[in-house]
C-alpha cells in the first residue's frame, strides 16, 4: 500500500489581481503538473482564483509551536515599535 | 455532505501527562484552536481521526445515490446542477481526508478502511434513489440536515477540521436550495408529479431524522466530544432545530411528513415528532440497510477500475527522475 502514497502539496490561491496568495488547503498528486490541475478542480470551482501556487508540503519549514513563546513573546513588551507609543500634540495635526 | 453522530468517541486510553492534559483543556476552554503540531491527548486525536474520516467517507459514498440520476435528469439545467453538486461532494471528501491526514494518518489507509467495510459512513446513503423526486428530497432534507450539523462544526476546536467545514458550508447552501427547487417544481406540477414528491418525502423523512444520531439519553460518549468542543450541540438539539426549520417548508410545498404524531407545541414554539424507529437505524448502521452492499461494491469497483490511472500517474512522475539518474 505504501507504493500508493503520493506526495502532499499545499495550495495557495490569489483570489484577485493585486492580492497576495493565501493558503487554501492541501492535496495529493504524483507531480507538479497534476497537483496544479487537481488544485484547479478542487479549490476553484466558483471563480475563487486569479492565480494558483502549489508547493510540495515537504518543502515548507515551519516554526515549532513549542517555541512560539520564545520566538514571538519578546515583541509584546516592545511597544515603542508602534506609532501610538509616541506623543504628538493634537495641534500638530495628522502625522 | 455529512458527518453523523455515531457515538464512537474513544474511551480514555493510556494515561496522559496530567499537566499537559490540563493545559490542553484550558486552551480548549479559552476557545483556542488546536493545530496539527500542538500537543493533544491521544484520545482527542483518535476521536477526530474517526469522526473526520467517517465524514469524508460519507461525502464520497454520498456521491452514489445522486450519481444514479445524472444521466436521467429531466433537463439540461437540472443535469448541470446535479453534476456540480456531485462534484462538490467529491471535493468535500477530499478537503476532509486532507484534514484527517494532519492528524498523522494516510488517506490511503482511511480509504482502505472504507473499502474493507470496517469504517462507518452516514446511514442515510444506504437508502435508494428510486425516482427523480428523491434527488429533490436529498438536496432539501439530507443536505438541510447536514447544514444544521455542519454549521457548528465550523467552530470545532481542531483548526484544520473547522477550516474545511467553513469551505464546505459555503458550498453546501446551493445544494439545499436546488433540492427545494426540484420539490417545488414537482409540487406545482401535475397531480402525478406532486404524488411523486410526497412519496419521496414519505421515504426520506424518518431516515433523515435518524441522521442526527441516537437520542441524547443513549449517547454517553458525546460528553467527551462536548468537553473538547468538537461537538457544540447535542443530537436531540440539532434534530429539534431541523424539525422546526423543515416542517414549515414541507407545509409551504403542500406536503405532509409521514408522522401522524407530528404536532406544534404552542407553549414552547417547537414542532414535536413521534417516536423514531431506532431499530431501523441500528440495522442500517450494522450493514443491513437497503443499499449497504451495493454502495461498498460500487466504491470497491471504482477504486479497482482507477488503479491503472494511479499507476500511470506514478510511472509518469518517475520517468523524468529516472532519465535524470541515467544521464548522471
CSV table of C-alpha atoms in Angstrom, one decimal:
chain,number,residue,atom,x,y,z
A,1,UNK,CA,0.0,0.0,0.0
A,2,UNK,CA,2.9,2.4,0.7
A,3,UNK,CA,3.6,2.3,-3.1
A,4,UNK,CA,0.3,4.2,-3.4
A,5,UNK,CA,1.3,7.1,-1.3
A,6,UNK,CA,1.7,10.2,-3.5
A,7,UNK,CA,3.3,13.4,-2.3
A,8,UNK,CA,1.3,16.1,-0.4
A,9,UNK,CA,1.1,19.6,-1.9
A,10,UNK,CA,0.0,22.8,-0.3
A,11,UNK,CA,-2.3,25.0,-2.4
A,12,UNK,CA,-2.2,28.8,-2.4
A,13,UNK,CA,-4.8,31.0,-4.2
A,14,UNK,CA,-4.6,34.6,-5.3
A,15,UNK,CA,-8.3,35.5,-5.3
A,16,UNK,CA,-8.0,38.7,-7.2
A,17,UNK,CA,-5.3,40.6,-9.1
A,18,UNK,CA,-3.3,42.7,-6.6
A,19,UNK,CA,-3.8,40.5,-3.6
A,20,UNK,CA,-1.3,38.1,-2.0
A,21,UNK,CA,-1.6,34.3,-2.4
A,22,UNK,CA,-3.3,32.7,0.6
A,23,UNK,CA,-3.2,29.1,1.8
A,24,UNK,CA,-6.3,27.3,0.7
A,25,UNK,CA,-5.6,23.7,1.6
A,26,UNK,CA,-3.7,20.6,0.6
A,27,UNK,CA,-4.0,17.7,-1.9
A,28,UNK,CA,-2.1,14.7,-3.1
A,29,UNK,CA,-0.6,14.4,-6.6
A,30,UNK,CA,2.2,12.5,-8.2
A,31,UNK,CA,3.8,15.5,-9.8
A,32,UNK,CA,3.6,19.3,-10.0
A,33,UNK,CA,1.5,19.4,-13.2
A,34,UNK,CA,-1.1,17.1,-11.7
A,35,UNK,CA,-1.0,19.0,-8.5
A,36,UNK,CA,-1.9,22.2,-10.4
A,37,UNK,CA,-4.7,20.5,-12.3
A,38,UNK,CA,-6.1,19.0,-9.1
A,39,UNK,CA,-5.9,22.3,-7.3
A,40,UNK,CA,-7.8,24.0,-10.1
A,41,UNK,CA,-10.6,21.3,-9.9
A,42,UNK,CA,-10.6,21.2,-6.1
A,43,UNK,CA,-10.3,24.8,-5.0
A,44,UNK,CA,-11.6,27.0,-7.8
A,45,UNK,CA,-15.0,25.6,-8.8
A,46,UNK,CA,-16.6,29.0,-8.2
A,47,UNK,CA,-14.2,31.6,-9.6
A,48,UNK,CA,-12.2,31.8,-6.4
A,49,UNK,CA,-8.8,32.2,-8.1
A,50,UNK,CA,-6.9,34.5,-10.4
A,51,UNK,CA,-3.7,32.5,-9.8
A,52,UNK,CA,-2.6,29.3,-8.1
A,53,UNK,CA,0.6,28.1,-6.4
A,54,UNK,CA,1.3,24.5,-5.5
A,55,UNK,CA,4.2,23.8,-3.2
A,56,UNK,CA,5.5,20.4,-2.1
A,57,UNK,CA,4.4,20.2,1.6
A,58,UNK,CA,7.8,18.7,2.4
A,59,UNK,CA,9.5,21.9,1.3
A,60,UNK,CA,7.8,24.1,4.0
A,61,UNK,CA,9.9,24.7,7.0
A,62,UNK,CA,7.7,25.6,9.9
A,63,UNK,CA,8.4,27.1,13.3
A,64,UNK,CA,7.9,24.8,16.3
A,65,UNK,CA,4.7,25.5,18.2
A,66,UNK,CA,6.5,24.7,21.5
A,67,UNK,CA,8.9,27.5,20.7
A,68,UNK,CA,6.2,30.1,20.0
A,69,UNK,CA,6.7,31.8,23.3
A,70,UNK,CA,10.4,32.2,22.9
A,71,UNK,CA,10.0,33.4,19.3
A,72,UNK,CA,7.1,35.7,19.5
A,73,UNK,CA,6.5,36.9,23.0
A,74,UNK,CA,9.5,39.3,23.3
A,75,UNK,CA,7.9,41.7,20.9
A,76,UNK,CA,4.9,42.0,23.3
A,77,UNK,CA,7.0,44.3,25.5
A,78,UNK,CA,8.4,46.4,22.7
A,79,UNK,CA,5.5,48.8,22.4
A,80,UNK,CA,7.9,51.5,21.3
A,81,UNK,CA,7.8,49.8,17.9
A,82,UNK,CA,4.2,51.1,17.4
A,83,UNK,CA,3.3,54.7,16.4
A,84,UNK,CA,0.9,55.2,19.2
A,85,UNK,CA,3.8,54.9,21.7
A,86,UNK,CA,4.9,58.5,20.8
A,87,UNK,CA,3.1,61.6,21.9
A,88,UNK,CA,2.4,64.2,19.3
A,89,UNK,CA,0.3,67.2,20.4
A,90,UNK,CA,-3.1,67.4,18.6
A,91,UNK,CA,-2.3,70.8,17.3
A,92,UNK,CA,0.4,69.3,15.1
A,93,UNK,CA,-2.4,67.6,13.1
A,94,UNK,CA,-2.3,64.2,11.4
A,95,UNK,CA,1.2,62.6,11.3
B,1,UNK,CA,-22.1,16.2,2.8
B,2,UNK,CA,-22.4,14.9,6.3
B,3,UNK,CA,-21.0,13.7,9.5
B,4,UNK,CA,-23.1,11.6,11.7
B,5,UNK,CA,-23.2,11.3,15.4
B,6,UNK,CA,-22.2,7.7,15.7
B,7,UNK,CA,-21.2,7.8,19.3
B,8,UNK,CA,-17.8,6.3,18.6
B,9,UNK,CA,-15.7,8.6,20.8
B,10,UNK,CA,-12.8,6.7,22.3
B,11,UNK,CA,-12.8,5.6,25.8
B,12,UNK,CA,-9.9,7.3,27.6
B,13,UNK,CA,-6.8,5.3,26.6
B,14,UNK,CA,-3.4,5.2,28.1
B,15,UNK,CA,-2.7,7.6,31.0
B,16,UNK,CA,-1.5,11.0,29.7
B,17,UNK,CA,0.7,13.7,31.2
B,18,UNK,CA,-1.9,15.3,33.6
B,19,UNK,CA,-0.3,18.7,33.5
B,20,UNK,CA,-0.2,18.7,29.7
B,21,UNK,CA,-3.8,17.5,29.5
B,22,UNK,CA,-4.9,20.3,31.8
B,23,UNK,CA,-3.1,22.9,29.7
B,24,UNK,CA,-4.8,21.4,26.6
B,25,UNK,CA,-8.2,21.6,28.2
B,26,UNK,CA,-7.5,25.2,29.3
B,27,UNK,CA,-6.7,26.1,25.7
B,28,UNK,CA,-10.0,24.5,24.6
B,29,UNK,CA,-12.0,26.3,27.3
B,30,UNK,CA,-10.4,29.6,26.2
B,31,UNK,CA,-11.8,28.8,22.7
B,32,UNK,CA,-8.3,28.5,21.2
B,33,UNK,CA,-7.9,26.3,18.1
B,34,UNK,CA,-5.7,23.3,18.2
B,35,UNK,CA,-3.3,22.9,15.3
B,36,UNK,CA,-1.7,19.8,13.9
B,37,UNK,CA,1.6,20.1,15.7
B,38,UNK,CA,0.2,21.2,19.0
B,39,UNK,CA,0.0,18.8,21.9
B,40,UNK,CA,-3.2,16.9,22.0
B,41,UNK,CA,-4.3,13.9,24.1
B,42,UNK,CA,-4.2,10.6,22.1
B,43,UNK,CA,-7.9,10.1,22.7
B,44,UNK,CA,-8.7,13.5,21.1
B,45,UNK,CA,-6.6,12.6,18.1
B,46,UNK,CA,-8.2,9.2,17.7
B,47,UNK,CA,-11.7,10.6,18.1
B,48,UNK,CA,-11.0,13.3,15.5
B,49,UNK,CA,-9.5,10.8,13.0
B,50,UNK,CA,-12.5,8.7,13.3
B,51,UNK,CA,-15.1,11.5,13.0
B,52,UNK,CA,-13.3,13.3,10.2
B,53,UNK,CA,-12.7,10.1,8.2
B,54,UNK,CA,-16.3,9.0,8.7
B,55,UNK,CA,-17.4,12.4,7.5
B,56,UNK,CA,-15.1,12.1,4.4
B,57,UNK,CA,-16.4,8.6,3.6
B,58,UNK,CA,-19.9,10.0,3.8
B,59,UNK,CA,-19.2,12.6,1.3
B,60,UNK,CA,-17.7,10.1,-1.1
B,61,UNK,CA,-20.4,7.4,-0.7
B,62,UNK,CA,-22.9,10.2,-0.8
B,63,UNK,CA,-22.0,10.8,-4.5
B,64,UNK,CA,-23.5,7.4,-5.4
B,65,UNK,CA,-27.3,7.8,-4.7
B,66,UNK,CA,-27.3,11.1,-6.6
B,67,UNK,CA,-24.9,9.9,-9.4
B,68,UNK,CA,-27.6,7.4,-10.1
B,69,UNK,CA,-29.7,10.2,-11.7
B,70,UNK,CA,-27.2,12.3,-13.6
B,71,UNK,CA,-27.9,10.6,-16.9
B,72,UNK,CA,-31.6,10.7,-16.3
B,73,UNK,CA,-32.0,14.3,-15.1
B,74,UNK,CA,-35.2,15.8,-16.7
B,75,UNK,CA,-33.5,18.8,-18.3
B,76,UNK,CA,-30.0,20.2,-19.1
B,77,UNK,CA,-30.4,22.8,-16.3
B,78,UNK,CA,-31.1,20.0,-13.7
B,79,UNK,CA,-28.3,17.9,-15.1
B,80,UNK,CA,-25.7,20.6,-14.9
B,81,UNK,CA,-26.7,21.4,-11.3
B,82,UNK,CA,-26.7,17.8,-10.2
B,83,UNK,CA,-23.2,17.2,-11.8
B,84,UNK,CA,-21.9,20.3,-10.0
B,85,UNK,CA,-23.4,19.1,-6.7
B,86,UNK,CA,-22.0,15.6,-7.0
B,87,UNK,CA,-18.6,17.1,-7.9
B,88,UNK,CA,-18.8,19.3,-4.8
B,89,UNK,CA,-19.4,16.2,-2.6
B,90,UNK,CA,-16.2,14.6,-4.1
B,91,UNK,CA,-14.4,17.9,-3.3
B,92,UNK,CA,-15.7,17.9,0.3
B,93,UNK,CA,-14.5,14.4,0.8
B,94,UNK,CA,-11.0,15.4,-0.3
B,95,UNK,CA,-10.9,18.5,2.0
B,96,UNK,CA,-11.9,16.2,4.8
B,97,UNK,CA,-9.4,13.5,4.1
B,98,UNK,CA,-6.7,16.2,4.0
B,99,UNK,CA,-7.9,17.5,7.4
B,100,UNK,CA,-7.7,13.9,8.8
B,101,UNK,CA,-4.2,13.5,7.4
B,102,UNK,CA,-3.0,16.4,9.5
B,103,UNK,CA,-3.6,14.1,12.5
B,104,UNK,CA,-1.0,11.6,11.2
B,105,UNK,CA,-2.9,9.1,9.2
B,106,UNK,CA,-2.6,8.5,5.5
B,107,UNK,CA,-5.6,9.0,3.2
B,108,UNK,CA,-4.8,5.6,1.6
B,109,UNK,CA,-5.2,3.9,4.9
B,110,UNK,CA,-8.5,5.6,5.5
B,111,UNK,CA,-9.8,4.6,2.1
B,112,UNK,CA,-8.6,1.0,2.7
B,113,UNK,CA,-10.7,1.0,5.9
B,114,UNK,CA,-13.8,2.1,4.0
B,115,UNK,CA,-13.3,-0.5,1.2
B,116,UNK,CA,-12.7,-3.2,3.8
B,117,UNK,CA,-16.0,-2.4,5.3
B,118,UNK,CA,-14.6,-1.5,8.8
B,119,UNK,CA,-15.2,2.2,8.6
B,120,UNK,CA,-18.6,3.8,9.0
B,121,UNK,CA,-20.3,6.4,6.9
B,122,UNK,CA,-23.7,8.2,7.3
B,123,UNK,CA,-26.6,5.7,7.4
B,124,UNK,CA,-28.6,7.9,5.0
B,125,UNK,CA,-26.6,6.9,1.9
B,126,UNK,CA,-27.8,3.3,2.3
B,127,UNK,CA,-31.2,4.2,1.0
B,128,UNK,CA,-32.0,4.0,-2.7
B,129,UNK,CA,-32.9,6.9,-5.0
B,130,UNK,CA,-36.0,5.4,-6.8
B,131,UNK,CA,-37.4,8.4,-8.5
B,132,UNK,CA,-36.3,11.9,-9.7
B,133,UNK,CA,-38.1,13.4,-6.7
B,134,UNK,CA,-35.6,11.6,-4.5
B,135,UNK,CA,-32.9,14.0,-5.8
B,136,UNK,CA,-35.1,16.9,-4.7
B,137,UNK,CA,-35.7,15.3,-1.3
B,138,UNK,CA,-32.0,14.6,-0.8
B,139,UNK,CA,-31.0,18.2,-1.5
B,140,UNK,CA,-33.7,19.7,0.6
B,141,UNK,CA,-33.7,17.3,3.5
B,142,UNK,CA,-30.4,15.4,3.6
B,143,UNK,CA,-28.3,18.5,2.8
B,144,UNK,CA,-30.6,20.5,5.0
B,145,UNK,CA,-29.8,18.2,7.9
B,146,UNK,CA,-26.1,18.2,7.0
B,147,UNK,CA,-26.0,22.0,7.2
B,148,UNK,CA,-27.7,22.0,10.7
B,149,UNK,CA,-24.9,19.7,11.8
B,150,UNK,CA,-22.0,21.3,10.0
B,151,UNK,CA,-22.5,24.9,10.8
B,152,UNK,CA,-21.5,24.4,14.5
B,153,UNK,CA,-18.5,22.3,13.2
B,154,UNK,CA,-17.1,25.5,11.7
B,155,UNK,CA,-16.2,26.4,15.3
B,156,UNK,CA,-14.8,23.0,16.2
B,157,UNK,CA,-11.7,23.1,18.3
B,158,UNK,CA,-9.5,21.4,15.8
B,159,UNK,CA,-8.3,24.1,13.3
B,160,UNK,CA,-8.0,22.1,10.1
B,161,UNK,CA,-11.4,20.5,10.6
B,162,UNK,CA,-13.1,23.8,11.3
B,163,UNK,CA,-11.5,25.4,8.2
B,164,UNK,CA,-12.6,22.5,6.0
B,165,UNK,CA,-16.1,22.9,7.4
B,166,UNK,CA,-16.2,26.6,6.6
B,167,UNK,CA,-15.3,25.9,3.0
B,168,UNK,CA,-17.9,23.1,2.8
B,169,UNK,CA,-20.7,25.1,4.4
B,170,UNK,CA,-20.2,27.9,1.9
B,171,UNK,CA,-20.7,25.4,-1.0
B,172,UNK,CA,-23.5,23.5,0.7
B,173,UNK,CA,-26.2,26.0,0.7
B,174,UNK,CA,-26.7,25.7,-3.1
B,175,UNK,CA,-27.3,22.0,-2.6
B,176,UNK,CA,-30.2,22.6,-0.3
B,177,UNK,CA,-31.8,25.3,-2.5
B,178,UNK,CA,-31.5,23.2,-5.7
B,179,UNK,CA,-33.2,20.3,-3.9
B,180,UNK,CA,-36.0,22.5,-2.6
B,181,UNK,CA,-36.5,24.0,-6.1
B,182,UNK,CA,-36.9,20.5,-7.5
B,183,UNK,CA,-39.5,19.7,-4.9
B,184,UNK,CA,-41.3,23.0,-5.5
B,185,UNK,CA,-41.4,22.4,-9.3
B,186,UNK,CA,-42.9,18.9,-8.7
B,187,UNK,CA,-45.4,20.2,-6.2
B,188,UNK,CA,-46.6,22.8,-8.6
B,189,UNK,CA,-46.8,20.3,-11.5
B,190,UNK,CA,-49.3,17.6,-12.3
B,191,UNK,CA,-51.0,15.5,-9.6
B,192,UNK,CA,-48.7,12.6,-10.5
B,193,UNK,CA,-45.6,14.8,-10.0
B,194,UNK,CA,-46.9,16.0,-6.7
B,195,UNK,CA,-47.6,12.4,-5.6
B,196,UNK,CA,-44.0,11.6,-6.6
B,197,UNK,CA,-42.7,14.4,-4.3
B,198,UNK,CA,-44.9,13.2,-1.4
B,199,UNK,CA,-43.7,9.6,-1.9
B,200,UNK,CA,-40.1,10.8,-1.7
B,201,UNK,CA,-40.8,12.7,1.5
B,202,UNK,CA,-42.5,9.6,2.9
B,203,UNK,CA,-39.5,7.5,2.3
B,204,UNK,CA,-36.8,10.0,3.3
B,205,UNK,CA,-38.4,11.7,6.3
B,206,UNK,CA,-37.5,9.2,9.1
B,207,UNK,CA,-34.1,8.2,7.8
B,208,UNK,CA,-33.2,12.0,7.7
B,209,UNK,CA,-34.3,12.4,11.3
B,210,UNK,CA,-32.1,9.5,12.2
B,211,UNK,CA,-29.1,11.3,10.6
B,212,UNK,CA,-28.6,13.3,13.8
B,213,UNK,CA,-27.8,10.1,15.7
B,214,UNK,CA,-29.3,8.3,18.7
B,215,UNK,CA,-31.2,10.3,21.4
B,216,UNK,CA,-29.1,12.1,24.0
B,217,UNK,CA,-30.1,9.7,26.7
B,218,UNK,CA,-28.3,6.9,24.9
B,219,UNK,CA,-25.2,8.8,23.8
B,220,UNK,CA,-22.9,8.7,26.8
B,221,UNK,CA,-19.8,9.4,24.6
B,222,UNK,CA,-20.8,12.7,23.3
B,223,UNK,CA,-20.0,14.3,26.7
B,224,UNK,CA,-16.3,14.0,25.9
B,225,UNK,CA,-16.7,15.5,22.4
B,226,UNK,CA,-18.6,18.3,24.0
B,227,UNK,CA,-15.9,19.0,26.6
B,228,UNK,CA,-13.4,19.0,23.8
B,229,UNK,CA,-15.6,21.4,21.8
B,230,UNK,CA,-15.7,19.0,18.8
B,231,UNK,CA,-19.5,18.8,19.3
B,232,UNK,CA,-21.3,22.0,20.2
B,233,UNK,CA,-24.9,20.8,20.2
B,234,UNK,CA,-26.4,17.5,21.3
B,235,UNK,CA,-28.1,15.1,18.8
B,236,UNK,CA,-31.6,16.0,20.0
B,237,UNK,CA,-30.9,19.7,19.9
B,238,UNK,CA,-29.8,19.5,16.3
B,239,UNK,CA,-32.8,17.3,15.4
B,240,UNK,CA,-35.1,19.8,17.0
B,241,UNK,CA,-33.6,22.7,15.1
B,242,UNK,CA,-34.0,20.7,11.9
B,243,UNK,CA,-37.6,19.9,12.6
B,244,UNK,CA,-38.5,23.5,13.4
B,245,UNK,CA,-36.9,24.7,10.2
B,246,UNK,CA,-38.3,21.9,7.9
B,247,UNK,CA,-41.9,21.4,8.9
B,248,UNK,CA,-42.9,24.9,7.7
B,249,UNK,CA,-41.1,24.2,4.4
B,250,UNK,CA,-43.0,21.0,3.9
B,251,UNK,CA,-46.2,22.9,4.5
B,252,UNK,CA,-45.2,25.5,2.0
B,253,UNK,CA,-44.7,22.7,-0.5
B,254,UNK,CA,-48.2,21.3,0.4
B,255,UNK,CA,-46.6,18.1,1.5
B,256,UNK,CA,-47.2,16.1,4.7
B,257,UNK,CA,-44.4,14.5,6.7
B,258,UNK,CA,-45.3,10.8,7.3
B,259,UNK,CA,-45.7,11.2,11.1
B,260,UNK,CA,-49.3,11.2,12.5
B,261,UNK,CA,-48.0,12.3,15.9
B,262,UNK,CA,-46.2,15.4,14.5
B,263,UNK,CA,-47.6,18.4,16.3
B,264,UNK,CA,-46.8,22.0,17.1
B,265,UNK,CA,-46.3,22.7,20.8
B,266,UNK,CA,-47.6,26.3,21.1
B,267,UNK,CA,-46.2,26.6,24.6
B,268,UNK,CA,-42.6,26.1,23.6
B,269,UNK,CA,-42.9,27.1,19.9
B,270,UNK,CA,-41.4,23.8,18.8
B,271,UNK,CA,-42.6,21.0,16.5
B,272,UNK,CA,-42.7,17.6,18.2
B,273,UNK,CA,-42.1,14.4,16.3
B,274,UNK,CA,-43.5,11.0,17.1
B,275,UNK,CA,-41.2,8.1,18.2
B,276,UNK,CA,-38.3,7.2,15.9
B,277,UNK,CA,-37.7,3.6,15.0
B,278,UNK,CA,-34.1,3.2,16.3
B,279,UNK,CA,-34.1,-0.5,15.4
B,280,UNK,CA,-34.0,0.5,11.8
B,281,UNK,CA,-31.1,2.9,12.4
B,282,UNK,CA,-29.1,0.2,14.2
B,283,UNK,CA,-29.8,-2.2,11.4
B,284,UNK,CA,-28.6,0.2,8.7
B,285,UNK,CA,-25.5,1.1,10.7
B,286,UNK,CA,-24.8,-2.6,11.1
B,287,UNK,CA,-24.7,-3.0,7.4
B,288,UNK,CA,-28.2,-4.2,6.7
B,289,UNK,CA,-29.8,-1.2,5.1
B,290,UNK,CA,-31.4,-1.5,1.6
B,291,UNK,CA,-28.1,-0.5,-0.2
B,292,UNK,CA,-25.1,-1.1,2.1
B,293,UNK,CA,-23.7,-3.9,0.0
B,294,UNK,CA,-24.3,-2.1,-3.3
B,295,UNK,CA,-22.6,1.1,-2.1
B,296,UNK,CA,-19.5,-0.6,-0.9
B,297,UNK,CA,-19.4,-2.7,-4.0
B,298,UNK,CA,-19.6,0.4,-6.2
B,299,UNK,CA,-16.8,2.1,-4.2
B,300,UNK,CA,-14.6,-1.0,-4.5
B,301,UNK,CA,-15.2,-1.3,-8.2
B,302,UNK,CA,-14.4,2.4,-8.7
B,303,UNK,CA,-11.2,2.0,-6.7
B,304,UNK,CA,-10.1,-1.1,-8.7
B,305,UNK,CA,-11.0,0.4,-12.0
B,306,UNK,CA,-9.0,3.5,-11.2
B,307,UNK,CA,-5.8,1.6,-10.3
B,308,UNK,CA,-4.3,1.9,-13.8
B,309,UNK,CA,-4.7,5.7,-13.6
B,310,UNK,CA,-2.8,5.9,-10.3
B,311,UNK,CA,-0.2,3.6,-11.7
B,312,UNK,CA,0.2,5.6,-14.9
B,313,UNK,CA,0.5,8.9,-12.9
B,314,UNK,CA,3.1,7.4,-10.7
B,315,UNK,CA,5.1,6.0,-13.7
B,316,UNK,CA,4.9,9.4,-15.4
B,317,UNK,CA,6.2,11.1,-12.3
B,318,UNK,CA,9.0,8.6,-12.0
B,319,UNK,CA,10.1,9.0,-15.6
B,320,UNK,CA,12.0,12.4,-15.5
B,321,UNK,CA,13.7,11.3,-12.3
B,322,UNK,CA,14.8,8.0,-13.9
B,323,UNK,CA,16.0,9.8,-17.0
B,324,UNK,CA,18.0,12.3,-15.0
B,325,UNK,CA,19.6,9.5,-13.0
B,326,UNK,CA,20.6,7.7,-16.1
B,327,UNK,CA,22.2,10.8,-17.6
B,328,UNK,CA,24.2,11.5,-14.4
